[in-house]
Every structure is written in C-alpha cells, then in structure tokens.
Short mmCIF file of C-alpha atoms in Angstrom, two decimals:
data_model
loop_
_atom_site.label_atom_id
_atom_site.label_comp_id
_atom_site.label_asym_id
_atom_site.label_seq_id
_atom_site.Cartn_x
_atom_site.Cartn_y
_atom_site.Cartn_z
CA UNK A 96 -12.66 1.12 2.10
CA UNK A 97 -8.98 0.51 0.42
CA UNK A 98 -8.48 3.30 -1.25
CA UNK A 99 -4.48 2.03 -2.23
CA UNK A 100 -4.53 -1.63 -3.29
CA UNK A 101 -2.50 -4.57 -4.35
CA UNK A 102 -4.08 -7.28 -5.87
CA UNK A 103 -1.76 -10.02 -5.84
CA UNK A 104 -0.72 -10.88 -2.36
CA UNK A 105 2.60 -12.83 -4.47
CA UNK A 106 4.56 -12.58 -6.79
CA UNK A 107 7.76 -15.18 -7.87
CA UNK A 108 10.71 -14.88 -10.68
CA UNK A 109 13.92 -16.08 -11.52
CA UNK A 110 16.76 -14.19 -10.94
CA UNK A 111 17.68 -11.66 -14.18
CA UNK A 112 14.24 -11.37 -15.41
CA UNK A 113 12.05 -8.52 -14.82
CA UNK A 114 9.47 -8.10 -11.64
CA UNK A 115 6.46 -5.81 -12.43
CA UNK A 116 4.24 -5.13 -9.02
CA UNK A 117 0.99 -3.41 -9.47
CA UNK A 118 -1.00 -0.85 -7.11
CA UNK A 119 -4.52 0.40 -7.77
CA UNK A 120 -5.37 3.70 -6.18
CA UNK A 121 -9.31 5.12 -5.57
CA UNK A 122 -8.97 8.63 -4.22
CA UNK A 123 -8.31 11.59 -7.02
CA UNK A 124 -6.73 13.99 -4.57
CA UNK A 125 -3.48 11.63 -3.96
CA UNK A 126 -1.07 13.40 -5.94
CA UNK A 127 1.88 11.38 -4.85
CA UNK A 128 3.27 8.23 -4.53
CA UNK A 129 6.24 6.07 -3.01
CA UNK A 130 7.08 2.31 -2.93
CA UNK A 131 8.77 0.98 0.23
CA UNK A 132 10.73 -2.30 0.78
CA UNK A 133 10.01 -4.52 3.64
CA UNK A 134 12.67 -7.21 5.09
CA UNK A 135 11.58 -9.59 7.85
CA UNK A 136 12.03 -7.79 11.37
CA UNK A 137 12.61 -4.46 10.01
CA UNK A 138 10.97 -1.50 8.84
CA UNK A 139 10.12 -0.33 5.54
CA UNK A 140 12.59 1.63 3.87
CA UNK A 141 11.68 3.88 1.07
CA UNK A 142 12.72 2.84 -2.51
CA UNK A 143 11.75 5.11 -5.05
CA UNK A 144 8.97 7.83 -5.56
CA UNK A 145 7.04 9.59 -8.47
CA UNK A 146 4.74 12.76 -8.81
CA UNK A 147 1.42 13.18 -10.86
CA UNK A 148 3.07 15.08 -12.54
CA UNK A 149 5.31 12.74 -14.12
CA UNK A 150 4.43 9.46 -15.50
CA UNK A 151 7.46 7.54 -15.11
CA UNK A 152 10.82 7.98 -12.76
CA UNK A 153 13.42 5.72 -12.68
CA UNK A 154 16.55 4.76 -10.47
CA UNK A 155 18.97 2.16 -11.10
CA UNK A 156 16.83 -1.58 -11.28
CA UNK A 157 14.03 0.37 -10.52
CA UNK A 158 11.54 2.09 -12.47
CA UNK A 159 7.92 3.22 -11.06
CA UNK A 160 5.08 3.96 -13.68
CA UNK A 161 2.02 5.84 -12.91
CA UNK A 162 -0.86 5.86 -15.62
CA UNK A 163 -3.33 8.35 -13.93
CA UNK A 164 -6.28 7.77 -16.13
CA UNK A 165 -6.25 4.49 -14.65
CA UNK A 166 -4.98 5.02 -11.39
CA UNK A 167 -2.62 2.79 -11.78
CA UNK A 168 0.73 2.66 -10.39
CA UNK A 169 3.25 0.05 -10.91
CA UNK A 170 7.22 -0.56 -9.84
CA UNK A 171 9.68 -2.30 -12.22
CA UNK A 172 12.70 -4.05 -11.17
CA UNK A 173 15.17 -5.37 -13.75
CA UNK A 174 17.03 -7.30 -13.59
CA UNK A 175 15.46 -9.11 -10.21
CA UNK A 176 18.33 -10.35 -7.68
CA UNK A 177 17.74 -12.77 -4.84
CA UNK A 178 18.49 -9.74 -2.36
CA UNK A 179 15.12 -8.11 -3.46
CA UNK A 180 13.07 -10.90 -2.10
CA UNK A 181 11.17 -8.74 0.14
CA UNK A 182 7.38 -7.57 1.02
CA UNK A 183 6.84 -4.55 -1.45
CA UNK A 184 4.12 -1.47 -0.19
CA UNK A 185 2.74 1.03 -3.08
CA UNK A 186 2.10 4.24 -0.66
CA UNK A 187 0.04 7.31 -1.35
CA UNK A 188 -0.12 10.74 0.12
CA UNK A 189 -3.06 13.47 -0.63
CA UNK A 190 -2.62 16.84 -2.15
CA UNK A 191 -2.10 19.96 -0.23
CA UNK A 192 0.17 21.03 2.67
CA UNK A 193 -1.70 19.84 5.28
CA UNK A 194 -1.05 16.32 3.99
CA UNK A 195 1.81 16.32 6.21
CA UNK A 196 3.68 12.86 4.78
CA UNK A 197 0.61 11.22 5.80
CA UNK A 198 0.39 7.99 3.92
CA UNK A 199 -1.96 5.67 3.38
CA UNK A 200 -0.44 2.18 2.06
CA UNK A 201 -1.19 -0.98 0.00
CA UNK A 202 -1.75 -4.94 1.86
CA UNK A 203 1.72 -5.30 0.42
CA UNK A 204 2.91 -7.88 -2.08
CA UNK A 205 5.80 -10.71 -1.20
CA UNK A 206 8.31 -10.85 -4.20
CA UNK A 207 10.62 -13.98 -4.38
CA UNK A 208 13.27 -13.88 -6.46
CA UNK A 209 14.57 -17.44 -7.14
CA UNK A 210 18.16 -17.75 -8.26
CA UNK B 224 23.20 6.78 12.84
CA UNK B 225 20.30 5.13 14.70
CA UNK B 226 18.25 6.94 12.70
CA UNK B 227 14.50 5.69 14.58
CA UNK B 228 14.73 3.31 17.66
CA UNK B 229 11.70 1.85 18.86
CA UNK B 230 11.45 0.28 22.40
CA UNK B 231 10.45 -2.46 23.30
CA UNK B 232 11.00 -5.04 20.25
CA UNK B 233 8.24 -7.69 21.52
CA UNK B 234 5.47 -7.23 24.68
CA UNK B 235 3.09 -9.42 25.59
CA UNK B 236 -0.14 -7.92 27.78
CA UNK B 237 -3.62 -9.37 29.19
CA UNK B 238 -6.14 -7.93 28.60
CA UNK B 239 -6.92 -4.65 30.07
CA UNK B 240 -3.47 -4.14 30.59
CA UNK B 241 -1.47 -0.87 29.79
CA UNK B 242 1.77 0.23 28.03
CA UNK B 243 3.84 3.03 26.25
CA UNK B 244 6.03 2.39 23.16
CA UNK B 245 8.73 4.59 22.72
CA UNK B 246 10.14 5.77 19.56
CA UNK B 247 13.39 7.96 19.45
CA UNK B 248 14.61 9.67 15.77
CA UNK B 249 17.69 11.47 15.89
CA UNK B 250 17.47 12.95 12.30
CA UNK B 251 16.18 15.92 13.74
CA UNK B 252 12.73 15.04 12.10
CA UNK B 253 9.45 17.64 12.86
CA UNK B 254 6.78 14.87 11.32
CA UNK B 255 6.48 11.60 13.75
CA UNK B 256 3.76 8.84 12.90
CA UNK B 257 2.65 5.78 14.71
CA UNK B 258 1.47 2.82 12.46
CA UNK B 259 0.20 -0.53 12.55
CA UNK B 260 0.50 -3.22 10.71
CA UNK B 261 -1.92 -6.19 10.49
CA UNK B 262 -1.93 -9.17 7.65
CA UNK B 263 -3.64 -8.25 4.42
CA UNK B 264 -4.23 -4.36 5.71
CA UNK B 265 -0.89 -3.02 5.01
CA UNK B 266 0.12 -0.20 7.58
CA UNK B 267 -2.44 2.03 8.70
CA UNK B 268 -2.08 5.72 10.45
CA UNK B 269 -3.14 5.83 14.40
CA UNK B 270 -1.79 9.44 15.33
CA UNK B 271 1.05 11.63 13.82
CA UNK B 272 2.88 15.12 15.26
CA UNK B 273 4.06 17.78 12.68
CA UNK B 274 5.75 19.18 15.37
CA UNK B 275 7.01 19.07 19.19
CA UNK B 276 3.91 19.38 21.38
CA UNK B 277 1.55 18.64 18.56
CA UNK B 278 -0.63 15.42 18.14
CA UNK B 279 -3.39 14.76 15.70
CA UNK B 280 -5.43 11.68 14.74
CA UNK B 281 -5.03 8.96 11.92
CA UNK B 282 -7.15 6.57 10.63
CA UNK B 283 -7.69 3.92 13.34
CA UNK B 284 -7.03 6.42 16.78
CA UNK B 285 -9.34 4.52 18.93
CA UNK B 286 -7.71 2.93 22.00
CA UNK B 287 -4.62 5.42 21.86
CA UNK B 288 -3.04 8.17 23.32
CA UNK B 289 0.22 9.96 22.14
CA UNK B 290 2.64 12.52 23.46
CA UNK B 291 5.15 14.38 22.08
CA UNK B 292 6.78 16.01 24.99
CA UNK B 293 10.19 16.11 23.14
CA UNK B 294 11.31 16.65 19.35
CA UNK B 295 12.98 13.75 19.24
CA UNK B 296 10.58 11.55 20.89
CA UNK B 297 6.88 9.94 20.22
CA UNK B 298 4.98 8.25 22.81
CA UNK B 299 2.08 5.91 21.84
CA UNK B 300 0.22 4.72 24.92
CA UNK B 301 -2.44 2.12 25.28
CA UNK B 302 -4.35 2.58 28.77
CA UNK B 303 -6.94 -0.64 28.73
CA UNK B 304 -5.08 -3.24 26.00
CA UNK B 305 -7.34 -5.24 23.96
CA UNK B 306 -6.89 -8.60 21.94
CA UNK B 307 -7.87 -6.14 18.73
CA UNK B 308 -4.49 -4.37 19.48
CA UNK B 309 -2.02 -7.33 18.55
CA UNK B 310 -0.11 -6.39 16.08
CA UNK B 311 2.91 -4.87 14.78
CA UNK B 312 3.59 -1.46 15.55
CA UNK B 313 6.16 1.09 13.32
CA UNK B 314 7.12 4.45 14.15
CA UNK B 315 8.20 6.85 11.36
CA UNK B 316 9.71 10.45 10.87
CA UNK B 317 9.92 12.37 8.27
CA UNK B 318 11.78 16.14 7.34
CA UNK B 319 9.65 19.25 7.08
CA UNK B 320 12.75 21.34 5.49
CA UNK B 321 12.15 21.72 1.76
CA UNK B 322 8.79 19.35 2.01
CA UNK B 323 8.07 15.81 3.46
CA UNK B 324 8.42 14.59 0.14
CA UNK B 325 12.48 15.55 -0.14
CA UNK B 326 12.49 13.32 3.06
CA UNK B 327 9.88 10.85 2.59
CA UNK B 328 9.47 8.80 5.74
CA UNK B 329 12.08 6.69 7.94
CA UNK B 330 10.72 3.98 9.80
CA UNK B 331 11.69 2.20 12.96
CA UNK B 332 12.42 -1.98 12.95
CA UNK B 333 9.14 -2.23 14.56
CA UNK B 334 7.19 -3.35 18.13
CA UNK B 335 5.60 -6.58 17.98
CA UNK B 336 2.69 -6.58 20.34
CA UNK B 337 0.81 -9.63 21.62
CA UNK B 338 -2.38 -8.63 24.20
CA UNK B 339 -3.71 -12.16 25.04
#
C-alpha cells in the first residue's frame, strides 16, 4: 500500500528548461510535505518543503506546488542545471505531534539534466 | 561539521549472521530514524527514538533491534541476517526545538548491506 507515489521512475531535459516532478499522495491526515535530493553514495538532503496550508512555496530554482483536492504535489526547477541530475524523493509526514518527523517517502524519480 | 556518520560504509554477511550499524549525529538532534532503502520502494521507516533511551517501531521493524543508549548515538542491530535484509541502510536526525519541521531531517551517506 503506497500511500506517497511517483509515477515516472525518469525524467530527462536539457539544461535551461524547466523540470516538473510529480508525487501522488493517498492518506488525508499528511499535512506536510518535503522533497529531498539524492546524489550517488550519499544521503538525501532536504530541498525544499510546503504546508497544507499553503499551496505553493518557492526558493530560488525551486518551486513545490501542492493541489490538495487532488493530492497532488509537484517540485519545479527552473532553469534545470547539469548539477541537479540527481534521484528526487516527494516525502510526507502525518498530522499531529506524535508524528514525530516520521516520513513516509516516494520510489523516487532520476532527473537528468543534459547540457 | 560531520553532521550524521554512519559506520560501516559496506558489510557483507551469510546468512544467519549478526551485526550493529552505528550512526553518530552531532547536531545535538532528540529525533533519530533508521531507514532502508530498496529499488522502486523509496526509503521506508524500521525504528525511530524521539529521545535518549526511547525506541519505537516503523513500518518494516521485523528482524531489528535498536538502542539508544546515548543522545548522540543510534544502534540498529540485526541478530539472525537474512538475504531479505540487503539493502541500503540511512540513518537520520532531526531537531525537536521549535518542531521537526524547522529541522526537517539530516541523513547519513548511508550503509550498504549485502547478506548472501
């Protein structure tokens, strides 16, 4: 049961244009939600976050959108460099404050940015 | 700023076999996590502490044990090792101060784990 999904395993662009990755969540109590970044033989590292409350936070390149109706979530990055070639994770937490950064993640999706 | 060391790096076990990885934050972190990471599942939650002497389960517990004798430190143990168990493992901490969310988790580089 996947309650945080990522449909598209890949994803490839040219350098300057605009990536869009997509998450799909299931469970009504997650209330928040973070993207990481993933580089080969390292950790994730967080990249940017957004709230139910809000539908759209941005940061620099990167903008996340969240469309609860849908419970959809997705992460803009423009414009795409070669250094953000990485495996990108849509993360969820529940409500409440025993949700104690508890987070349950997406399959990931491999962006490639081609210069 | 080592921020969250995980030892070893790479282990391979037989079957049956046991072993503790060691994760070390020095962010002064109460939350610590163990995760795993297997292709197409993303990472998924074995146990987490909110706090020194705590443990509690995650989504896929079976087949570990954790400690967390000291803040700083988060022991995940595996006492019989099974071929199920390869797999990348990740530690993580995260803040309590102000919320989790003001510091949303930091994770280690990672134990790559081979049980043959």
């Amino acid at each position: 049961d996947q309650q945080v999904k990522q449909n598209s395993p890949s994803l490839s662009v040219q350098e300057g244009r605009i990536s869009i990755l997509n998450c799909d969540y299931t469970n009504s109590m997650f209330d928040y939600f973070l993207w990481y970044k993933k580089y080969p033989a390292e950790g994730p590292t967080f990249l940017i976050s957004i709230s139910s409350i809000k539908d759209k936070n941005e940061d620099g390149r990167f903008t996340v959108f969240l469309n609860k109706s849908a419970k959809h979530l997705s992460l803009h990055i423009v414009p795409s460099q070669p250094g953000d070639s990485a495996v990108y994770f849509c993360a969820a937490s529940a409500k409440g404050g025993t949700s104690y950064g508890k987070l349950t993640f997406g399959q990931g999706t491999i962006l490639t940015v081609h210069p | 700023n080592a921020g969250v060391t995980q030892t070893p790096k790479f282990r391979v076990l037989k079957t049956g076999q046991s072993m503790t990885l060691l994760c070390a934050q020095d962010m002064n972190h109460e939350y610590m996590y163990w995760y795993r990471q297997d292709p197409g599942m993303g990472l998924r939650l074995i146990h987490y502490s909110v706090g020194e002497g705590t443990t509690a389960k995650g989504e896929v517990p079976d087949g570990y044990n954790v400690s967390r004798l000291k803040k700083q430190n988060f022991l995940l143990g595996l006492e019989s090792a099974a071929p199920s168990q390869t797999s990348v493992y990740f530690c993580a901490s995260s803040g309590s101060t102000g919320g989790w969310r003001n510091s949303p988790l930091h994770f280690g580089n990672g134990t790559r784990l081979t049980v043959t």
